[in-house]
Coordinates of C-alpha atoms and ligand atoms in Angstrom, one line a residue:
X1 CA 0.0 0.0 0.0
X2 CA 1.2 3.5 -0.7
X3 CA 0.2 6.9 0.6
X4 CA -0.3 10.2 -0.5
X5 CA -0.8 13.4 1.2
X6 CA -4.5 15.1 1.6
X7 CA -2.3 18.2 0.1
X8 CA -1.5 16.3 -2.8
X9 CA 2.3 17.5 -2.4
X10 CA 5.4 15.2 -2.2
X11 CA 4.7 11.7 -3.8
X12 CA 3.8 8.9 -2.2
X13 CA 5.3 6.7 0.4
X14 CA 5.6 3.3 1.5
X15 CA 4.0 2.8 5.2
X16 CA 7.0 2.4 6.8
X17 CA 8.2 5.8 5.8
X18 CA 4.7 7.3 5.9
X19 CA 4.7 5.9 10.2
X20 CA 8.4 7.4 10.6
X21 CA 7.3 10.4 9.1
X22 CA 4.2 11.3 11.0
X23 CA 3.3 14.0 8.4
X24 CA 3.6 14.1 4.8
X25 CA 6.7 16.6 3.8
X26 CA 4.0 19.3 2.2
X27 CA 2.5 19.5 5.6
X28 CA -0.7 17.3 4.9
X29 CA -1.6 14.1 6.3
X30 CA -0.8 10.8 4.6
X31 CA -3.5 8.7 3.0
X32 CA -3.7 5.1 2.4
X33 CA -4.1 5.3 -2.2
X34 CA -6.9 3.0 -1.6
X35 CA -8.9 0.7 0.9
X36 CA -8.4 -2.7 0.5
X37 CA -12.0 -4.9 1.0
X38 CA -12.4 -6.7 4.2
X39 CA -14.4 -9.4 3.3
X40 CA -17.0 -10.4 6.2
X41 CA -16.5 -14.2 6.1
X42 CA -12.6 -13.7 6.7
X43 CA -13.4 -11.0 9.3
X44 CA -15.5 -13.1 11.3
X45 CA -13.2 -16.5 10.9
X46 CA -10.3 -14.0 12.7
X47 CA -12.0 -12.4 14.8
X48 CA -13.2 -16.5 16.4
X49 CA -9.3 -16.4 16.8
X50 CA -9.2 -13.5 19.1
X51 CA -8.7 -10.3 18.6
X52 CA -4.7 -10.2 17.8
X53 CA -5.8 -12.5 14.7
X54 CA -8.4 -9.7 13.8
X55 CA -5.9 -7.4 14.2
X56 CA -3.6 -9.1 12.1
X57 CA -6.2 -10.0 9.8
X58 CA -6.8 -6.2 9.2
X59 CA -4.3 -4.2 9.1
X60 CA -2.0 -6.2 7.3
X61 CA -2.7 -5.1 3.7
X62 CA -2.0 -1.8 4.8
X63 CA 1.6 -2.8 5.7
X64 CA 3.1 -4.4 2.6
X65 CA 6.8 -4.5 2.9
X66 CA 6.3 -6.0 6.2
X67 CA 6.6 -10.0 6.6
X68 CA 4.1 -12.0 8.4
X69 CA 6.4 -12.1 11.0
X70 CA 6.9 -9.0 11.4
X71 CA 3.0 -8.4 11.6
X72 CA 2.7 -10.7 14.5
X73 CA 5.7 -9.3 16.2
X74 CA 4.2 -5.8 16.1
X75 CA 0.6 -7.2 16.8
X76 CA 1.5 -9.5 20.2
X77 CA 4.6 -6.9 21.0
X78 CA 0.8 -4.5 21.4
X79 CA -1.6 -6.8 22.8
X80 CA 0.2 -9.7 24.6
X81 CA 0.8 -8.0 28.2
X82 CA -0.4 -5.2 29.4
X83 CA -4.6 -5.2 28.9
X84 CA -6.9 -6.7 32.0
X85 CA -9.0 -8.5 29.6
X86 CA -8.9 -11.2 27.6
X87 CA -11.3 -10.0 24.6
X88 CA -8.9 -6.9 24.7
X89 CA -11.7 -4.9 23.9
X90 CA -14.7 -6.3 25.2
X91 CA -18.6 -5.7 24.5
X92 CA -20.8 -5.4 27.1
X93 CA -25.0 -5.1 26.5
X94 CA -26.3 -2.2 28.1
X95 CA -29.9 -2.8 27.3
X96 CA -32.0 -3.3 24.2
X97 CA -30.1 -2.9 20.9
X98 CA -27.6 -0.8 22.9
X99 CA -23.9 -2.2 23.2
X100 CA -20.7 -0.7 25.0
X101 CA -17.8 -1.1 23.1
X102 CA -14.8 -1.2 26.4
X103 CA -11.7 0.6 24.9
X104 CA -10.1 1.0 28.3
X105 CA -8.7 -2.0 29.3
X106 CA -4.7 -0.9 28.1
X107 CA -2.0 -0.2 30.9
X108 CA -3.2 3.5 31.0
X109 CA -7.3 3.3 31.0
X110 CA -7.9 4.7 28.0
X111 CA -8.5 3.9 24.5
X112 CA -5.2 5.5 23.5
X113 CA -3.3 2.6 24.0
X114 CA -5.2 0.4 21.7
X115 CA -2.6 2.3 19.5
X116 CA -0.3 3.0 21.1
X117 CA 1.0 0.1 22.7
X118 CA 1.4 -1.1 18.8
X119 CA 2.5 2.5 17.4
X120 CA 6.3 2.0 19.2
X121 CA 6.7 -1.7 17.6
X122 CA 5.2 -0.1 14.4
X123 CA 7.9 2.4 14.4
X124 CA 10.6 0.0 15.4
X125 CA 10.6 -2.4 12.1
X126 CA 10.5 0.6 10.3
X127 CA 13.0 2.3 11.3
X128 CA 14.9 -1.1 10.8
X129 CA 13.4 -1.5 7.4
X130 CA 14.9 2.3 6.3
X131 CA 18.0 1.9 7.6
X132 CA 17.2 4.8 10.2
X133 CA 20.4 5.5 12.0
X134 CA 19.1 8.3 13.8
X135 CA 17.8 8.6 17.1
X136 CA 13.6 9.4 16.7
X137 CA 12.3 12.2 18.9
X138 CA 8.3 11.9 19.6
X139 CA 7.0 14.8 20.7
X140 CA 3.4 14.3 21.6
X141 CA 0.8 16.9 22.1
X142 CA -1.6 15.8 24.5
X143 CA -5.4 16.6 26.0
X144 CA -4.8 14.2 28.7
X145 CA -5.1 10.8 27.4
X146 CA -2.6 10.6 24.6
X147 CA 0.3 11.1 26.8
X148 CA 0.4 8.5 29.2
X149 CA -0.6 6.6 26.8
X150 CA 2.3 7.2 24.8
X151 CA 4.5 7.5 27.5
X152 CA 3.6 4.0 28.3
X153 CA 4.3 2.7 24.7
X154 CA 7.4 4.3 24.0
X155 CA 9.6 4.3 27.4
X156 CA 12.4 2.4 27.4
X157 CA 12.2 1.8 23.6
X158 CA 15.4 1.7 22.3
X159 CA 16.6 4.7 19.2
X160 CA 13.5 6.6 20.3
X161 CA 13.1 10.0 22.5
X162 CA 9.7 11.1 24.1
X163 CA 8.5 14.6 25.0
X164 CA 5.4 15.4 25.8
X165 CA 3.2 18.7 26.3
X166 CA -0.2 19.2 28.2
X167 CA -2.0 22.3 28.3
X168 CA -1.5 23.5 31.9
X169 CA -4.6 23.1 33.7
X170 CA -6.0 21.3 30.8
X171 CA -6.2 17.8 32.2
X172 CA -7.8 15.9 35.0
X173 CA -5.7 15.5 38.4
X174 CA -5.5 11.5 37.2
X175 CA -4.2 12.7 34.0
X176 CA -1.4 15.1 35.0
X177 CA -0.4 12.3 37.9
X178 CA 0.3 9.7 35.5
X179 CA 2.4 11.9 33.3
X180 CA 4.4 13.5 35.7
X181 CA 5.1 10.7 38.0
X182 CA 6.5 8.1 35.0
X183 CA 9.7 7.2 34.9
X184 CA 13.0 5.9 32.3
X185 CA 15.5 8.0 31.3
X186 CA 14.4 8.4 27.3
X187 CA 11.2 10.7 28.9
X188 CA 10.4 14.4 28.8
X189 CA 6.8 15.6 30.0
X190 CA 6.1 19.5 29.9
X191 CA 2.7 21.7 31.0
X192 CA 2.7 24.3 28.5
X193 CA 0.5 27.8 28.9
X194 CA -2.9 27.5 27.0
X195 CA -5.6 25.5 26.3
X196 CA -5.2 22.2 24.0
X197 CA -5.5 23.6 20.2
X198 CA -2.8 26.2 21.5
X199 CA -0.4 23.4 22.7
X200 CA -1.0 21.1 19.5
X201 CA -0.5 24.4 17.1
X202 CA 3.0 25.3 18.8
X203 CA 4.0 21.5 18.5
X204 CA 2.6 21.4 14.6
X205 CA 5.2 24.7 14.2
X206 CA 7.7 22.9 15.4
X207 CA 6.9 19.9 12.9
X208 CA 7.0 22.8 10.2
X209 CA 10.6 24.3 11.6
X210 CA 13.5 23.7 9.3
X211 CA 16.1 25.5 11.1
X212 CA 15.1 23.6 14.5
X213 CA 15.2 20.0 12.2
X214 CA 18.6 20.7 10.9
X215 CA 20.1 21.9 14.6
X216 CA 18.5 18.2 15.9
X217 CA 20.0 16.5 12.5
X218 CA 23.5 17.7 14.1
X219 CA 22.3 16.1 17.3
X220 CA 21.7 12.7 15.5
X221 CA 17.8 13.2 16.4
X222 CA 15.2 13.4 13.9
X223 CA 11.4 14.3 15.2
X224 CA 8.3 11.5 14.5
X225 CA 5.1 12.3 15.7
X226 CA 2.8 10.1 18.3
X227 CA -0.7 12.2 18.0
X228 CA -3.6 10.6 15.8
X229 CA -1.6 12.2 12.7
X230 CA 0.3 9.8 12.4
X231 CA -1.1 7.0 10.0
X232 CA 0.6 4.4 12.7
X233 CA -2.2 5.7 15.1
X234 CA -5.0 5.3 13.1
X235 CA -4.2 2.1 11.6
X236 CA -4.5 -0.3 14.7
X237 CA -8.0 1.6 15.5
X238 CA -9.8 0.5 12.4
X239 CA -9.6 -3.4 13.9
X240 CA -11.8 -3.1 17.4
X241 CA -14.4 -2.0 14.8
X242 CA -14.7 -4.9 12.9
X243 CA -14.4 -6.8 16.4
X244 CA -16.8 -4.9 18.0
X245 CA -19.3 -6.0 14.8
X246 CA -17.8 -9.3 15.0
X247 CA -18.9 -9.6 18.8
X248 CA -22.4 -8.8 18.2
X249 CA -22.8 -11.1 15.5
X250 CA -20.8 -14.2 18.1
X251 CA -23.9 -13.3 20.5
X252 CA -26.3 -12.9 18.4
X253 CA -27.2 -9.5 18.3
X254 CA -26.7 -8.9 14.6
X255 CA -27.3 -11.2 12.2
X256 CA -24.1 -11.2 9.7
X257 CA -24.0 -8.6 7.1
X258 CA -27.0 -6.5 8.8
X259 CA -25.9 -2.9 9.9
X260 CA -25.0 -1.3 12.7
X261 CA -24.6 2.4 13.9
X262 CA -21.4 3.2 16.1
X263 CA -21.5 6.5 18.5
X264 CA -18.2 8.1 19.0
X265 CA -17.0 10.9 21.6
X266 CA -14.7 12.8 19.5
X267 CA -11.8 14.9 19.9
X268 CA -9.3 15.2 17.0
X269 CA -11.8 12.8 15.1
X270 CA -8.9 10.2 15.1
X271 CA -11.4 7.4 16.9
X272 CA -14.2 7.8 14.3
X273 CA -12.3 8.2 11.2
X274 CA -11.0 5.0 12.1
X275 CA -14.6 3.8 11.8
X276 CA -15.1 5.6 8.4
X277 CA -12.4 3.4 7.3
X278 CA -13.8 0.7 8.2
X279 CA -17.2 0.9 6.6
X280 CA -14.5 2.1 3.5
X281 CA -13.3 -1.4 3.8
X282 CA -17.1 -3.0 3.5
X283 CA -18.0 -3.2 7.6
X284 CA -22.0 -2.4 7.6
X285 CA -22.1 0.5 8.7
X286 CA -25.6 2.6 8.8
X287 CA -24.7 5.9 10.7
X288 CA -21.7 7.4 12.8
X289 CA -22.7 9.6 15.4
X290 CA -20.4 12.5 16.4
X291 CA -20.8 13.5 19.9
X292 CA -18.9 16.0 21.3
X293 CA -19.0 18.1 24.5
X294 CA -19.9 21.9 24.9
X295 CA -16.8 22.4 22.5
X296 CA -19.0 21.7 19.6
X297 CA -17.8 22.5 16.6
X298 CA -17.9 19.4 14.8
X299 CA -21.6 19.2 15.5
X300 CA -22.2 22.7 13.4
X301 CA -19.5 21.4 10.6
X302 CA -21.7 18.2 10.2
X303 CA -25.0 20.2 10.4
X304 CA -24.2 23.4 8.3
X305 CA -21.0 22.5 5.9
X306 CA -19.1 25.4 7.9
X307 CA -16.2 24.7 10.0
X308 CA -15.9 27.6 12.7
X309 CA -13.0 27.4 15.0
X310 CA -12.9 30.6 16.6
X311 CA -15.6 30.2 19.1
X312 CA -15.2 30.7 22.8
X313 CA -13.3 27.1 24.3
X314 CA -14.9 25.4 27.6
X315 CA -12.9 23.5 29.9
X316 CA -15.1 20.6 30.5
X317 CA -15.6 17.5 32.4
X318 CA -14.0 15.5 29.2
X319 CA -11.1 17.0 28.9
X320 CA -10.4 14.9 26.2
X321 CA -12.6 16.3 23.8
X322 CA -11.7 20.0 24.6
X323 CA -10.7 20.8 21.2
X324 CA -11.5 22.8 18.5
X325 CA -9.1 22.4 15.5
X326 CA -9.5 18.4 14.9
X327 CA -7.0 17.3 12.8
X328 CA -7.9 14.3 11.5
X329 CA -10.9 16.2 9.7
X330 CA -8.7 17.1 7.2
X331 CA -8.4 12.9 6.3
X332 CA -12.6 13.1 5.9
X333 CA -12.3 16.5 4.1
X334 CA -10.1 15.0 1.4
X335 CA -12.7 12.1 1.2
X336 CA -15.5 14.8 0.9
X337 CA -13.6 16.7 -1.8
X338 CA -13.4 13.2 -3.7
X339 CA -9.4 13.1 -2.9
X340 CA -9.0 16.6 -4.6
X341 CA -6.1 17.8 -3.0
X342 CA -6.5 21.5 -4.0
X343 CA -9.8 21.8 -2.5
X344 CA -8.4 20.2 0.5
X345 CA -5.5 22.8 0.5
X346 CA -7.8 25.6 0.4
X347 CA -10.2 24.5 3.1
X348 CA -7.1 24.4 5.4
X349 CA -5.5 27.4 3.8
X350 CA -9.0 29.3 5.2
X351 CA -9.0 27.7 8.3
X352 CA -5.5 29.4 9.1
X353 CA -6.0 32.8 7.8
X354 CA -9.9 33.0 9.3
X355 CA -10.3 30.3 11.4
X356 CA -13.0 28.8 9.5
X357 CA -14.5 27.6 6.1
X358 CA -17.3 25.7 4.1
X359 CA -17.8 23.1 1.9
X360 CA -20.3 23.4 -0.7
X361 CA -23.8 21.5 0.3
X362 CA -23.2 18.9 -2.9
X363 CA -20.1 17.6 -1.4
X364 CA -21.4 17.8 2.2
X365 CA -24.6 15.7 0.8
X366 CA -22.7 12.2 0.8
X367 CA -21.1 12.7 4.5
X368 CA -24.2 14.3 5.7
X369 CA -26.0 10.6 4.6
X370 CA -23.5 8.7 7.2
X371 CA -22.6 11.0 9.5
X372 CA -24.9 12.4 12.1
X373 CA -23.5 14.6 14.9
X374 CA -24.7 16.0 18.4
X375 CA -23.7 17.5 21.4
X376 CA -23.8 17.9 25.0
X377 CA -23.1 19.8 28.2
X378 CA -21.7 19.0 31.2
X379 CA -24.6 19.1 33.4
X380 CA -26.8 16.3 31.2
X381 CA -23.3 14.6 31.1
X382 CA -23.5 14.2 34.7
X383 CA -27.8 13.4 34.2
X384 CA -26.2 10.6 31.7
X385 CA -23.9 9.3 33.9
X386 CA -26.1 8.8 36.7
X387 CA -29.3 7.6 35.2
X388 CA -27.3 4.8 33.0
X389 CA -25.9 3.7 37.0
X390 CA -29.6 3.9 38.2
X391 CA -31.0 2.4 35.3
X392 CA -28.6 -0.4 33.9
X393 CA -25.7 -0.6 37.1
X394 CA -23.4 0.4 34.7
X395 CA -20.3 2.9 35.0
X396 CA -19.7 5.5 32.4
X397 CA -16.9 7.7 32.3
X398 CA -17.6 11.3 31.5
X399 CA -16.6 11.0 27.9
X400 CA -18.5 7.6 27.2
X401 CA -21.5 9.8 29.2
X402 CA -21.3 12.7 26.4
X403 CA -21.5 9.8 23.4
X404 CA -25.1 7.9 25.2
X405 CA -26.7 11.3 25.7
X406 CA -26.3 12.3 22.6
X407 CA -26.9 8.8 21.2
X408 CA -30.3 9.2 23.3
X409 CA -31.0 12.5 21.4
X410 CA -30.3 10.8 17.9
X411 CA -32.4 7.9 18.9
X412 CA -35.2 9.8 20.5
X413 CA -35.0 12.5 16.8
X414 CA -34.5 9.9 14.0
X415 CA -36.5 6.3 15.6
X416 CA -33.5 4.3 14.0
X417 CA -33.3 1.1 15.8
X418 CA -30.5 0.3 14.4
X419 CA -28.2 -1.9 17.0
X420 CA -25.7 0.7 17.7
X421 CA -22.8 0.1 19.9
X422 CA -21.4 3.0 21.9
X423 CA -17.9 3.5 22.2
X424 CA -16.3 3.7 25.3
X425 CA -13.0 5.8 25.3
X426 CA -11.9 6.2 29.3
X427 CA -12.4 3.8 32.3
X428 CA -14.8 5.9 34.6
X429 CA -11.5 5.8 37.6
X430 CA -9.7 7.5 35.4
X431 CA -12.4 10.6 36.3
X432 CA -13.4 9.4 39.8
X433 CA -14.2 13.2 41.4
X434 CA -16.5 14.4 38.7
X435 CA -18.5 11.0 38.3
X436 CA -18.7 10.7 42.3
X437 CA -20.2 14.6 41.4
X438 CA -22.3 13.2 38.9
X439 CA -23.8 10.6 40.8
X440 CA -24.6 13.0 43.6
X441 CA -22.2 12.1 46.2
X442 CA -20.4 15.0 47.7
X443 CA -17.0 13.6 48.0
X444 CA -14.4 15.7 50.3
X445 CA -11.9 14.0 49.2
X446 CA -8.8 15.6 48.5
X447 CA -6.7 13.1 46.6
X448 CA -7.6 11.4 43.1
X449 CA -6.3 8.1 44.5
X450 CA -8.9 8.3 47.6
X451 CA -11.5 9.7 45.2
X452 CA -10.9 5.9 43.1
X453 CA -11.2 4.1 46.0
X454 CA -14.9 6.0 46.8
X455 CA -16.0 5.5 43.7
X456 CA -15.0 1.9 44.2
X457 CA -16.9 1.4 47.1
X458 CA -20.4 2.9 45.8
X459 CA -19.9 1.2 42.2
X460 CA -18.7 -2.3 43.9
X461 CA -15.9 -2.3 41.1
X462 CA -12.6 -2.9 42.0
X463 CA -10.3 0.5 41.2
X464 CA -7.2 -0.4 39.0
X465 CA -4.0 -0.4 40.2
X466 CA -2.9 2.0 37.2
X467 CA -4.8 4.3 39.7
X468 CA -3.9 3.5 43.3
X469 CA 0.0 2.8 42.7
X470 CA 0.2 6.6 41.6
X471 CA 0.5 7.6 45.2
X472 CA 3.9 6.0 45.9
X473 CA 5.6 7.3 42.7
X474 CA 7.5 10.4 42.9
X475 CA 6.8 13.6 40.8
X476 CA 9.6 13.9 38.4
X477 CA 8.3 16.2 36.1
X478 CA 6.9 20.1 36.9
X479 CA 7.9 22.4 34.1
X480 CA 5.6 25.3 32.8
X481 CA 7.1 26.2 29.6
X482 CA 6.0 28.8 27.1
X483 CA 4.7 27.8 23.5
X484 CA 8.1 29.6 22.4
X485 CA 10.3 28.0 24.5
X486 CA 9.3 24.5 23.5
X487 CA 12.1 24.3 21.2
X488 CA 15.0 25.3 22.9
X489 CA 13.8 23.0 25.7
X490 CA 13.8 20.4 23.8
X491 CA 17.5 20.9 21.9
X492 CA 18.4 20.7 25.8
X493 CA 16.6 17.7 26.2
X494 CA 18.1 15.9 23.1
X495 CA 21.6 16.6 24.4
X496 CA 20.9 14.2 27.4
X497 CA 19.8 11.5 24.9
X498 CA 22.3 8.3 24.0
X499 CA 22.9 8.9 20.0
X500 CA 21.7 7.3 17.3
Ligands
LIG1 C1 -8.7 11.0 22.9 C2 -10.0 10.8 23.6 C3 -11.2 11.1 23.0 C4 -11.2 11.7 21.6 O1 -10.7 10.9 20.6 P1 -10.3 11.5 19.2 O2 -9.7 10.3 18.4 O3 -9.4 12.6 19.5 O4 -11.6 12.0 18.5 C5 -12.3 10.7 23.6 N1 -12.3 10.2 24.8 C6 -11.2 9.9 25.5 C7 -11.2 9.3 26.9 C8 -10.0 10.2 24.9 O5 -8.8 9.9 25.6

């Protein structure tokens, strides 16, 4: 498989260059040429394997160069150790027609490391595979999840660096402890003033920065990206929607080939255009539903064509989803624009000079037929949260919260019975003070790690240790660093690195 850029610069590239990379050399993102067919017969016999077959099963043809081998190495390097749960990625019934699709059960709690636990072993046979003498610096943006996540994934690796940057502020107690407190010697983690789309846009310039590439050249250090632009991201998240569909059909909720409707809480719109792909690949799909938060400006993009970023930003109870420049649109966009990379170019060309833009109603007809989008605040967030406990006994985090109330609306607007699974991004521990809040018990408590064990005792769920061991590690990290200081902190960082 080769890919291009949504900017239509540069070539192509095989996908171990396009996964070292991270972005395409014009500055777009790179794009498989084509979608190769899943076929539901072979879906279904991998997926009875478990879900590193299915795994294996679909993302090979988006890796030629790589050996069978080396496919299982990179899929069991992911998925072997680390997850509390056999199926991986479980699916649990909530009631009716209604599924929860459990992304959380990685080393960090989130769905992040569905990814990347495989992006590091991804990135390993292809550096082999290039020849890649130089030491890779990841610098990771991060709204909370991705970092950890990442941190996780790529400490310890050997030839690779890791920095990452939170907005300051900008993520949950849980969050910011995990960061700061891990460990190995190949880490950096940095809380940088401003919100989310202000710490991604300084890390993007530094992507862009010539003068900065050629002083880390000299170090032996060449930069590779970690956040959801990166193809290698994306890649092991189209899988847990074929098993997801493959689960429901193994208990009988589907019957093969019928279709379903998946709701995602969306961010940087790196989750659901994983599941765009797959219905590209022939998964029945009916509808994907958008949910967002009070920062909803996907939600006006999918109902009016126009994409309006400058709006005012909320700091929410899923921090996750604060964001309002989601860059994986621009992979839908080029779809929209039937892969015409001019239009593409333009749209983001707008975006930059006036924060917004808007695609004709005749392109918008075709996504506007799949996608359906809605959004939420936090207070019926909390209302979700709690009256899916009362109802069903079941635990939402606050992000998995936004996706069923807004799946509710969609339901209660439309009637489409369709089974629809919901997609569950965080494990609710991860968020223990604000769903305590939600489900009306004042808390008092101080600590994120007592907060757990609360929420533990009301939900009769046992908290995860990913939680609880936080309070004996030490915080290593407490940097506030400027957007414009990110570089030279980092030339000081790459100085401390082994070479090559
Ligand atoms: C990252 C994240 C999201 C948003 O996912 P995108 O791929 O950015 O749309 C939603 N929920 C949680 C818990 C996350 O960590």
């Amino acid at each position: 498989m080769e890919y291009i850029s949504t900017r239509g610069g540069g070539g192509s590239a095989g996908a171990g260059q396009a996964i070292i990379q991270g972005i395409a050399p014009d500055g777009g993102l790179f794009v498989p040429r084509e979608f190769p067919e899943a076929r539901l017969e072979g879906v279904l016999e991998a997926a009875g394997k478990g879900y590193p077959a299915l795994a294996r099963h679909i993302i090979a043809p988006y890796l030629d160069g790589f050996t069978g081998e080396e496919i299982r190495a990179v899929v069991d390097g992911a998925y072997e150790e680390g997850f509390d749960h056999d199926d991986k990625a479980p699916v649990v019934r909530l009631t009716g027609g209604q599924h929860v699709l459990e992304l959380w059960h990685g080393p960090t709690l989130a769905f992040k490391d569905m990814a990347l636990q495989m992006l590091p072993h991804l990135m390993r046979v292809s550096r082999g595979k290039a020849g890649e003498k130089a030491r890779i610096l990841i610098l990771v943006a991060t709204s909370g999840d991705t970092g950890k996540a990442a941190l996780e994934g790529f400490s310890g690796v050997e030839g690779t660096s890791i920095a990452v940057f939170y907005p300051h502020g900008g993520v949950s107690p849980a969050q910011e402890l995990q960061m700061v407190t891990h460990g190995g010697d190949n880490v950096f983690v940095g809380a940088v003033r401003g919100n989310f789309d202000d710490t991604q846009t300084a890390i993007k310039r530094v992507f862009g920065d010539a003068a900065f590439a050629e002083a880390l050249s000299e170090r032996g250090v060449k930069l590779s990206s970690a956040n959801s632009i990166n193809w290698g991201r994306l890649l092991p998240q189209i899988a847990y929607y074929f098993w997801a569909y493959a689960s429901l059909v193994g208990k009988g909720a589907v019957s093969p080939g019928r279709e379903v409707n998946f709701v995602v809480p969306t961010g940087n719109f790196g989750n659901i255009l994983a599941g765009y792909y797959a219905k590209r690949m022939g998964l029945p799909v009916r509808r994907l539903v958008c949910a967002s938060n009070a920062n909803n400006v996907l939600t006006d993009f999918f109902s009016f064509g126009r994409y309006e970023a400058k709006r005012p930003f909320y700091r929410t109870i899923s921090p996750s989803m604060d964001i309002l420049i989601s860059s994986n649109l621009e992979r839908l966009l080029f779809e929209i624009a039937h892969r015409d990379a001019s239009t593409v170019g333009a749209w983001m060309r707008a975006l930059k000079a006036k924060g917004e833009y808007s695609v004709a109603p005749e392109l918008m007809r075709e996504a506007s037929g799949l996608f359906a989008a809605g959004c939420c605040d936090d207070a019926r967030t909390k209302a979700a949260i709690r009256s899916v406990f009362e109802a069903h006994g079941y635990l939402m985090d606050p992000h998995t919260a936004v996706a069923k109330r807004v799946y509710d609306d969609y339901l209660e607007s439309t009637g489409d019975g369709t089974p629809a699974v919901i997609v569950s991004t965080a494990s609710p521990f991860k968020f223990s003070a604000d769903v305590l809040d939600a489900l009306g018990i004042a808390t008092g408590e101080t600590d994120e790690i007592a907060s757990a064990r609360r929420l533990g005792a009301v939900s009769g769920l046992e908290p995860p240790d990913a939680i609880l061991g936080l309070r004996d590690l030490p915080v290593r990290f407490s940097e506030v660093l400027c957007t414009d200081t990110i570089k030279a902190r980092m030339l000081l960082f790459a100085d401390t690195q082994p070479k090559g």
